[in-house]
C-alpha atoms as a PDB file:
ATOM      1  CA  SER A   1     -37.433  30.730   2.099  1.00  0.00           C
ATOM      2  CA  SER A   2     -38.705  29.774  -1.385  1.00  0.00           C
ATOM      3  CA  LEU A   3     -37.942  26.822  -3.738  1.00  0.00           C
ATOM      4  CA  TYR A   4     -37.941  27.610  -7.442  1.00  0.00           C
ATOM      5  CA  ALA A   5     -38.132  25.021 -10.147  1.00  0.00           C
ATOM      6  CA  SER A   6     -38.962  25.084 -13.830  1.00  0.00           C
ATOM      7  CA  ALA A   7     -42.515  24.007 -14.687  1.00  0.00           C
ATOM      8  CA  SER A   8     -41.129  21.544 -17.180  1.00  0.00           C
ATOM      9  CA  MET A   9     -39.077  19.696 -14.425  1.00  0.00           C
ATOM     10  CA  GLU A  10     -40.460  16.471 -12.959  1.00  0.00           C
ATOM     11  CA  GLY A  11     -39.208  14.474  -9.924  1.00  0.00           C
ATOM     12  CA  VAL A  12     -39.051  14.426  -6.091  1.00  0.00           C
ATOM     13  CA  VAL A  13     -37.112  16.898  -3.947  1.00  0.00           C
ATOM     14  CA  ILE A  14     -34.768  14.973  -1.592  1.00  0.00           C
ATOM     15  CA  ASP A  15     -32.587  17.765  -0.257  1.00  0.00           C
ATOM     16  CA  VAL A  16     -33.337  21.464   0.276  1.00  0.00           C
ATOM     17  CA  LYS A  17     -30.572  23.871   1.407  1.00  0.00           C
ATOM     18  CA  VAL A  18     -31.878  27.007   3.233  1.00  0.00           C
ATOM     19  CA  TYR A  19     -29.380  29.886   2.454  1.00  0.00           C
ATOM     20  CA  THR A  20     -28.773  32.573   5.155  1.00  0.00           C
ATOM     21  CA  LYS A  21     -26.263  35.333   5.640  1.00  0.00           C
ATOM     22  CA  LYS A  22     -23.867  32.727   7.301  1.00  0.00           C
ATOM     23  CA  GLY A  23     -24.036  30.262   4.446  1.00  0.00           C
ATOM     24  CA  TYR A  24     -26.660  27.485   4.240  1.00  0.00           C
ATOM     25  CA  GLU A  25     -28.442  25.062   6.437  1.00  0.00           C
ATOM     26  CA  LEU A  26     -30.071  21.618   5.647  1.00  0.00           C
ATOM     27  CA  ASP A  27     -33.829  21.390   5.923  1.00  0.00           C
ATOM     28  CA  GLU A  28     -35.145  18.972   8.636  1.00  0.00           C
ATOM     29  CA  ARG A  29     -35.638  16.036   6.177  1.00  0.00           C
ATOM     30  CA  ALA A  30     -32.069  16.434   4.903  1.00  0.00           C
ATOM     31  CA  LYS A  31     -30.729  16.523   8.409  1.00  0.00           C
ATOM     32  CA  GLU A  32     -32.507  13.303   9.365  1.00  0.00           C
ATOM     33  CA  ALA A  33     -31.202  11.604   6.160  1.00  0.00           C
ATOM     34  CA  TYR A  34     -27.608  12.864   6.963  1.00  0.00           C
ATOM     35  CA  ASP A  35     -27.716  11.646  10.540  1.00  0.00           C
ATOM     36  CA  GLU A  36     -29.112   8.235   9.446  1.00  0.00           C
ATOM     37  CA  GLU A  37     -26.347   7.871   6.923  1.00  0.00           C
ATOM     38  CA  ARG A  38     -23.654   8.883   9.401  1.00  0.00           C
ATOM     39  CA  ALA A  39     -24.927   6.411  11.912  1.00  0.00           C
ATOM     40  CA  ARG A  40     -24.950   3.671   9.282  1.00  0.00           C
ATOM     41  CA  ILE A  41     -21.360   4.416   8.279  1.00  0.00           C
ATOM     42  CA  GLU A  42     -20.133   4.384  11.939  1.00  0.00           C
ATOM     43  CA  GLU A  43     -21.883   1.124  12.486  1.00  0.00           C
ATOM     44  CA  ILE A  44     -20.264  -0.443   9.490  1.00  0.00           C
ATOM     45  CA  TYR A  45     -16.786   0.994  10.571  1.00  0.00           C
ATOM     46  CA  GLU A  46     -17.099  -0.406  14.024  1.00  0.00           C
ATOM     47  CA  LYS A  47     -18.165  -3.897  12.579  1.00  0.00           C
ATOM     48  CA  VAL A  48     -15.213  -3.949  10.270  1.00  0.00           C
ATOM     49  CA  ILE A  49     -12.819  -2.919  13.068  1.00  0.00           C
ATOM     50  CA  LYS A  50     -14.086  -5.783  15.282  1.00  0.00           C
ATOM     51  CA  GLU A  51     -13.812  -8.299  12.431  1.00  0.00           C
ATOM     52  CA  PHE A  52     -10.282  -7.142  11.674  1.00  0.00           C
ATOM     53  CA  ASP A  53      -9.216  -7.436  15.329  1.00  0.00           C
ATOM     54  CA  LYS A  54     -10.764 -10.917  15.470  1.00  0.00           C
ATOM     55  CA  ASP A  55      -9.007 -12.004  12.183  1.00  0.00           C
ATOM     56  CA  THR A  56      -5.569 -10.704  13.378  1.00  0.00           C
ATOM     57  CA  GLN A  57      -5.979 -12.350  16.741  1.00  0.00           C
ATOM     58  CA  LYS A  58      -6.688 -15.738  15.034  1.00  0.00           C
ATOM     59  CA  GLU A  59      -3.629 -15.194  12.735  1.00  0.00           C
ATOM     60  CA  GLY A  60      -1.436 -14.548  15.687  1.00  0.00           C
ATOM     61  CA  GLU A  61      -2.676 -17.607  17.515  1.00  0.00           C
ATOM     62  CA  LYS A  62      -2.039 -19.715  14.486  1.00  0.00           C
ATOM     63  CA  VAL A  63       1.424 -18.551  14.003  1.00  0.00           C
ATOM     64  CA  ALA A  64       2.325 -18.959  17.738  1.00  0.00           C
ATOM     65  CA  ALA A  65       0.897 -22.436  17.711  1.00  0.00           C
ATOM     66  CA  GLU A  66       2.877 -23.335  14.494  1.00  0.00           C
ATOM     67  CA  LEU A  67       6.099 -22.266  16.262  1.00  0.00           C
ATOM     68  CA  GLY A  68       5.110 -24.096  19.523  1.00  0.00           C
ATOM     69  CA  LEU A  69       4.935 -20.794  21.514  1.00  0.00           C
ATOM     70  CA  THR A  70       2.631 -20.524  24.563  1.00  0.00           C
ATOM     71  CA  ASN A  71       1.773 -17.950  27.286  1.00  0.00           C
ATOM     72  CA  MET A  72       1.826 -15.058  24.991  1.00  0.00           C
ATOM     73  CA  HIS A  73      -0.441 -12.077  25.847  1.00  0.00           C
ATOM     74  CA  SER A  74      -3.395 -11.771  23.592  1.00  0.00           C
ATOM     75  CA  GLU A  75      -2.479  -8.185  22.575  1.00  0.00           C
ATOM     76  CA  LEU A  76       0.892  -9.495  21.282  1.00  0.00           C
ATOM     77  CA  LEU A  77      -0.859 -12.171  19.397  1.00  0.00           C
ATOM     78  CA  LYS A  78      -3.002  -9.542  17.733  1.00  0.00           C
ATOM     79  CA  LEU A  79       0.068  -7.460  16.886  1.00  0.00           C
ATOM     80  CA  ILE A  80       1.650 -10.522  15.346  1.00  0.00           C
ATOM     81  CA  GLY A  81      -1.478 -11.038  13.139  1.00  0.00           C
ATOM     82  CA  LYS A  82      -1.197  -7.265  12.103  1.00  0.00           C
ATOM     83  CA  LEU A  83       2.311  -7.913  10.756  1.00  0.00           C
ATOM     84  CA  LYS A  84       0.607  -9.701   7.827  1.00  0.00           C
ATOM     85  CA  TYR A  85      -0.483  -6.296   6.582  1.00  0.00           C
ATOM     86  CA  ARG A  86       2.905  -4.559   6.974  1.00  0.00           C
ATOM     87  CA  ALA A  87       5.885  -4.674   4.665  1.00  0.00           C
ATOM     88  CA  SER A  88       9.496  -3.381   4.722  1.00  0.00           C
ATOM     89  CA  TYR A  89      11.201  -2.679   1.390  1.00  0.00           C
ATOM     90  CA  GLY A  90       8.562  -4.904  -0.263  1.00  0.00           C
ATOM     91  CA  GLN A  91       9.173  -7.771   2.150  1.00  0.00           C
ATOM     92  CA  ASN A  92       6.045  -8.981   4.153  1.00  0.00           C
ATOM     93  CA  ALA A  93       6.740  -8.297   7.869  1.00  0.00           C
ATOM     94  CA  LEU A  94       5.058 -11.552   9.153  1.00  0.00           C
ATOM     95  CA  ALA A  95       6.707 -13.741   6.540  1.00  0.00           C
ATOM     96  CA  HIS A  96      10.114 -12.160   7.588  1.00  0.00           C
ATOM     97  CA  SER A  97       9.401 -12.632  11.228  1.00  0.00           C
ATOM     98  CA  LEU A  98       8.502 -16.409  10.681  1.00  0.00           C
ATOM     99  CA  GLU A  99      11.745 -16.922   8.730  1.00  0.00           C
ATOM    100  CA  VAL A 100      13.725 -15.211  11.532  1.00  0.00           C
ATOM    101  CA  ALA A 101      11.988 -17.355  14.149  1.00  0.00           C
ATOM    102  CA  TYR A 102      12.609 -20.704  12.338  1.00  0.00           C
ATOM    103  CA  LEU A 103      16.255 -19.817  11.496  1.00  0.00           C
ATOM    104  CA  ALA A 104      16.956 -18.485  15.042  1.00  0.00           C
ATOM    105  CA  GLY A 105      15.549 -21.571  16.614  1.00  0.00           C
ATOM    106  CA  MET A 106      17.661 -23.849  14.338  1.00  0.00           C
ATOM    107  CA  MET A 107      20.923 -21.919  14.973  1.00  0.00           C
ATOM    108  CA  SER A 108      20.203 -21.639  18.721  1.00  0.00           C
ATOM    109  CA  ALA A 109      19.528 -25.420  19.019  1.00  0.00           C
ATOM    110  CA  GLU A 110      22.795 -26.151  17.171  1.00  0.00           C
ATOM    111  CA  LEU A 111      24.671 -24.011  19.702  1.00  0.00           C
ATOM    112  CA  ASP A 112      22.986 -25.628  22.770  1.00  0.00           C
ATOM    113  CA  GLY A 113      20.732 -22.633  23.326  1.00  0.00           C
ATOM    114  CA  ASP A 114      17.004 -22.421  24.086  1.00  0.00           C
ATOM    115  CA  GLU A 115      15.267 -23.151  20.697  1.00  0.00           C
ATOM    116  CA  LEU A 116      11.899 -22.047  21.719  1.00  0.00           C
ATOM    117  CA  LEU A 117      13.126 -18.874  23.318  1.00  0.00           C
ATOM    118  CA  ALA A 118      15.059 -18.031  20.174  1.00  0.00           C
ATOM    119  CA  ARG A 119      11.868 -18.614  18.135  1.00  0.00           C
ATOM    120  CA  ARG A 120       9.932 -16.369  20.440  1.00  0.00           C
ATOM    121  CA  ALA A 121      12.523 -13.576  20.167  1.00  0.00           C
ATOM    122  CA  GLY A 122      12.707 -14.008  16.446  1.00  0.00           C
ATOM    123  CA  LEU A 123       8.942 -13.839  16.016  1.00  0.00           C
ATOM    124  CA  LEU A 124       8.654 -10.671  18.215  1.00  0.00           C
ATOM    125  CA  HIS A 125      11.847  -8.869  17.007  1.00  0.00           C
ATOM    126  CA  ASP A 126       9.952  -6.664  14.611  1.00  0.00           C
ATOM    127  CA  ILE A 127       6.613  -6.523  16.569  1.00  0.00           C
ATOM    128  CA  GLY A 128       6.870  -2.677  16.738  1.00  0.00           C
ATOM    129  CA  LYS A 129       6.163  -2.447  13.036  1.00  0.00           C
ATOM    130  CA  SER A 130       2.529  -3.163  13.828  1.00  0.00           C
ATOM    131  CA  LEU A 131       2.443  -0.067  16.010  1.00  0.00           C
ATOM    132  CA  THR A 132       4.265   2.601  13.903  1.00  0.00           C
ATOM    133  CA  HIS A 133       1.099   3.534  11.917  1.00  0.00           C
ATOM    134  CA  ASP A 134      -0.860   4.576  15.088  1.00  0.00           C
ATOM    135  CA  ASN A 135       1.961   5.663  17.425  1.00  0.00           C
ATOM    136  CA  ASP A 136       4.899   8.114  17.447  1.00  0.00           C
ATOM    137  CA  GLY A 137       8.299   6.609  17.639  1.00  0.00           C
ATOM    138  CA  ASN A 138      10.374   3.857  15.884  1.00  0.00           C
ATOM    139  CA  HIS A 139       9.483   0.227  15.659  1.00  0.00           C
ATOM    140  CA  VAL A 140      12.422  -0.808  17.885  1.00  0.00           C
ATOM    141  CA  ASP A 141      11.366   1.319  20.951  1.00  0.00           C
ATOM    142  CA  LEU A 142       7.656   0.620  20.372  1.00  0.00           C
ATOM    143  CA  GLY A 143       8.354  -3.199  20.202  1.00  0.00           C
ATOM    144  CA  ALA A 144      10.589  -3.208  23.273  1.00  0.00           C
ATOM    145  CA  ASP A 145       7.980  -1.212  25.294  1.00  0.00           C
ATOM    146  CA  ILE A 146       5.094  -3.364  24.430  1.00  0.00           C
ATOM    147  CA  CYS A 147       7.052  -6.619  25.129  1.00  0.00           C
ATOM    148  CA  SER A 148       8.206  -5.227  28.449  1.00  0.00           C
ATOM    149  CA  ARG A 149       4.628  -4.263  29.303  1.00  0.00           C
ATOM    150  CA  TYR A 150       3.494  -7.829  28.812  1.00  0.00           C
ATOM    151  CA  ASN A 151       6.476  -9.273  30.678  1.00  0.00           C
ATOM    152  CA  GLU A 152       8.296 -10.923  27.815  1.00  0.00           C
ATOM    153  CA  HIS A 153      11.700 -12.487  28.547  1.00  0.00           C
ATOM    154  CA  SER A 154      14.814 -10.106  28.766  1.00  0.00           C
ATOM    155  CA  ILE A 155      16.330 -12.021  25.839  1.00  0.00           C
ATOM    156  CA  VAL A 156      13.321 -11.065  23.715  1.00  0.00           C
ATOM    157  CA  ILE A 157      13.807  -7.352  24.668  1.00  0.00           C
ATOM    158  CA  ASN A 158      17.600  -7.707  23.973  1.00  0.00           C
ATOM    159  CA  ALA A 159      16.924  -9.106  20.609  1.00  0.00           C
ATOM    160  CA  ILE A 160      14.619  -6.232  19.656  1.00  0.00           C
ATOM    161  CA  TYR A 161      17.331  -3.695  20.434  1.00  0.00           C
ATOM    162  CA  ALA A 162      20.334  -5.761  19.301  1.00  0.00           C
ATOM    163  CA  HIS A 163      19.144  -6.547  15.840  1.00  0.00           C
ATOM    164  CA  HIS A 164      19.398  -2.765  15.153  1.00  0.00           C
ATOM    165  CA  GLY A 165      22.651  -2.412  17.017  1.00  0.00           C
ATOM    166  CA  GLN A 166      21.179  -0.446  20.013  1.00  0.00           C
ATOM    167  CA  GLN A 167      22.359  -3.044  22.544  1.00  0.00           C
ATOM    168  CA  GLU A 168      25.124  -5.650  22.775  1.00  0.00           C
ATOM    169  CA  ILE A 169      24.136  -9.258  22.115  1.00  0.00           C
ATOM    170  CA  ASN A 170      23.870 -10.867  25.558  1.00  0.00           C
ATOM    171  CA  SER A 171      23.055 -14.487  24.672  1.00  0.00           C
ATOM    172  CA  ILE A 172      23.112 -17.228  22.160  1.00  0.00           C
ATOM    173  CA  GLU A 173      19.366 -16.831  21.385  1.00  0.00           C
ATOM    174  CA  CYS A 174      19.891 -13.029  20.738  1.00  0.00           C
ATOM    175  CA  GLY A 175      22.769 -13.739  18.517  1.00  0.00           C
ATOM    176  CA  ALA A 176      20.801 -16.284  16.570  1.00  0.00           C
ATOM    177  CA  VAL A 177      18.000 -13.775  16.063  1.00  0.00           C
ATOM    178  CA  CYS A 178      20.412 -11.015  14.817  1.00  0.00           C
ATOM    179  CA  ALA A 179      22.016 -13.534  12.366  1.00  0.00           C
ATOM    180  CA  ALA A 180      18.677 -14.817  11.229  1.00  0.00           C
ATOM    181  CA  ASP A 181      17.377 -11.271  10.632  1.00  0.00           C
ATOM    182  CA  ALA A 182      20.284 -10.447   8.452  1.00  0.00           C
ATOM    183  CA  LEU A 183      19.959 -13.755   6.447  1.00  0.00           C
ATOM    184  CA  SER A 184      16.165 -13.270   5.930  1.00  0.00           C
ATOM    185  CA  ALA A 185      16.591  -9.607   4.784  1.00  0.00           C
ATOM    186  CA  ALA A 186      19.585 -10.264   2.527  1.00  0.00           C
ATOM    187  CA  ARG A 187      18.536 -13.328   0.613  1.00  0.00           C
ATOM    188  CA  PRO A 188      17.963 -12.618  -3.132  1.00  0.00           C
ATOM    189  CA  GLY A 189      14.371 -11.734  -3.759  1.00  0.00           C
ATOM    190  CA  ALA A 190      13.385 -11.003  -0.223  1.00  0.00           C
ATOM    191  CA  ARG A 191      13.464  -7.139  -0.634  1.00  0.00           C
ATOM    192  CA  ARG A 192      13.319  -4.948  -3.646  1.00  0.00           C
ATOM    193  CA  GLU A 193      16.768  -3.344  -3.333  1.00  0.00           C
ATOM    194  CA  VAL A 194      18.357  -6.702  -2.527  1.00  0.00           C
ATOM    195  CA  LEU A 195      16.776  -8.273  -5.683  1.00  0.00           C
ATOM    196  CA  GLU A 196      17.892  -5.227  -7.843  1.00  0.00           C
ATOM    197  CA  SER A 197      21.543  -5.406  -6.579  1.00  0.00           C
ATOM    198  CA  PHE A 198      21.617  -9.198  -6.886  1.00  0.00           C
ATOM    199  CA  LEU A 199      20.498  -8.917 -10.562  1.00  0.00           C
ATOM    200  CA  LYS A 200      22.977  -6.245 -11.194  1.00  0.00           C
ATOM    201  CA  ARG A 201      25.806  -8.429  -9.883  1.00  0.00           C
ATOM    202  CA  VAL A 202      24.649 -11.417 -11.991  1.00  0.00           C
ATOM    203  CA  THR A 203      24.674  -9.117 -15.035  1.00  0.00           C
ATOM    204  CA  GLU A 204      28.152  -7.857 -14.219  1.00  0.00           C
ATOM    205  CA  ILE A 205      29.393 -11.478 -13.668  1.00  0.00           C
ATOM    206  CA  GLU A 206      27.882 -12.549 -17.024  1.00  0.00           C
ATOM    207  CA  GLU A 207      29.575  -9.604 -18.794  1.00  0.00           C
ATOM    208  CA  ILE A 208      32.948 -10.515 -17.236  1.00  0.00           C
ATOM    209  CA  ALA A 209      32.419 -14.246 -18.259  1.00  0.00           C
ATOM    210  CA  SER A 210      31.399 -13.239 -21.758  1.00  0.00           C
ATOM    211  CA  GLY A 211      34.616 -11.050 -22.098  1.00  0.00           C
ATOM    212  CA  HIS A 212      36.774 -14.121 -21.417  1.00  0.00           C
ATOM    213  CA  SER A 213      34.890 -16.597 -23.570  1.00  0.00           C
END
């Protein structure tokens, strides 16, 4: 093939496309540059993935330690860390799970239940939300499956199903998780639609009050 350029043009040729009946092919130098760039991108991608996995693992370990929870599989800890990057209706999934864990633990303790088990179930009740981006299925089934795989307590599994009404509540701890989940999701400002409806109610109350002043 031939390469044509104006006599007035100056510079260095860095890529040459060889046109054929089937389209075009890169010359050898361009192929080498392409392969090198692709390898560099793949190397950076692998490095970022490893760093992300390491960071999410540390986050999960920190949260579990904060709640006093032990003997949790490393894969579950990593998924807990990933909840930091998930949201539901504008509410951060990890912040929500922490609220549920603390509230469930307090309620369970008041009712003579197992506080740590309630915390554990509260922390893991939405764990499936870390899996929905990469797997088919809903977060309830995904969460129950992964917790069953790593031998979590039956009360944890029950709480995952029960907080969406897919099973009956079978324990104090599970009931505490379901109540805590509703409280965390419904408090004003926690989620976008809750905040909007709350502000609407406040406005309506103000209008009623103004009409009687």
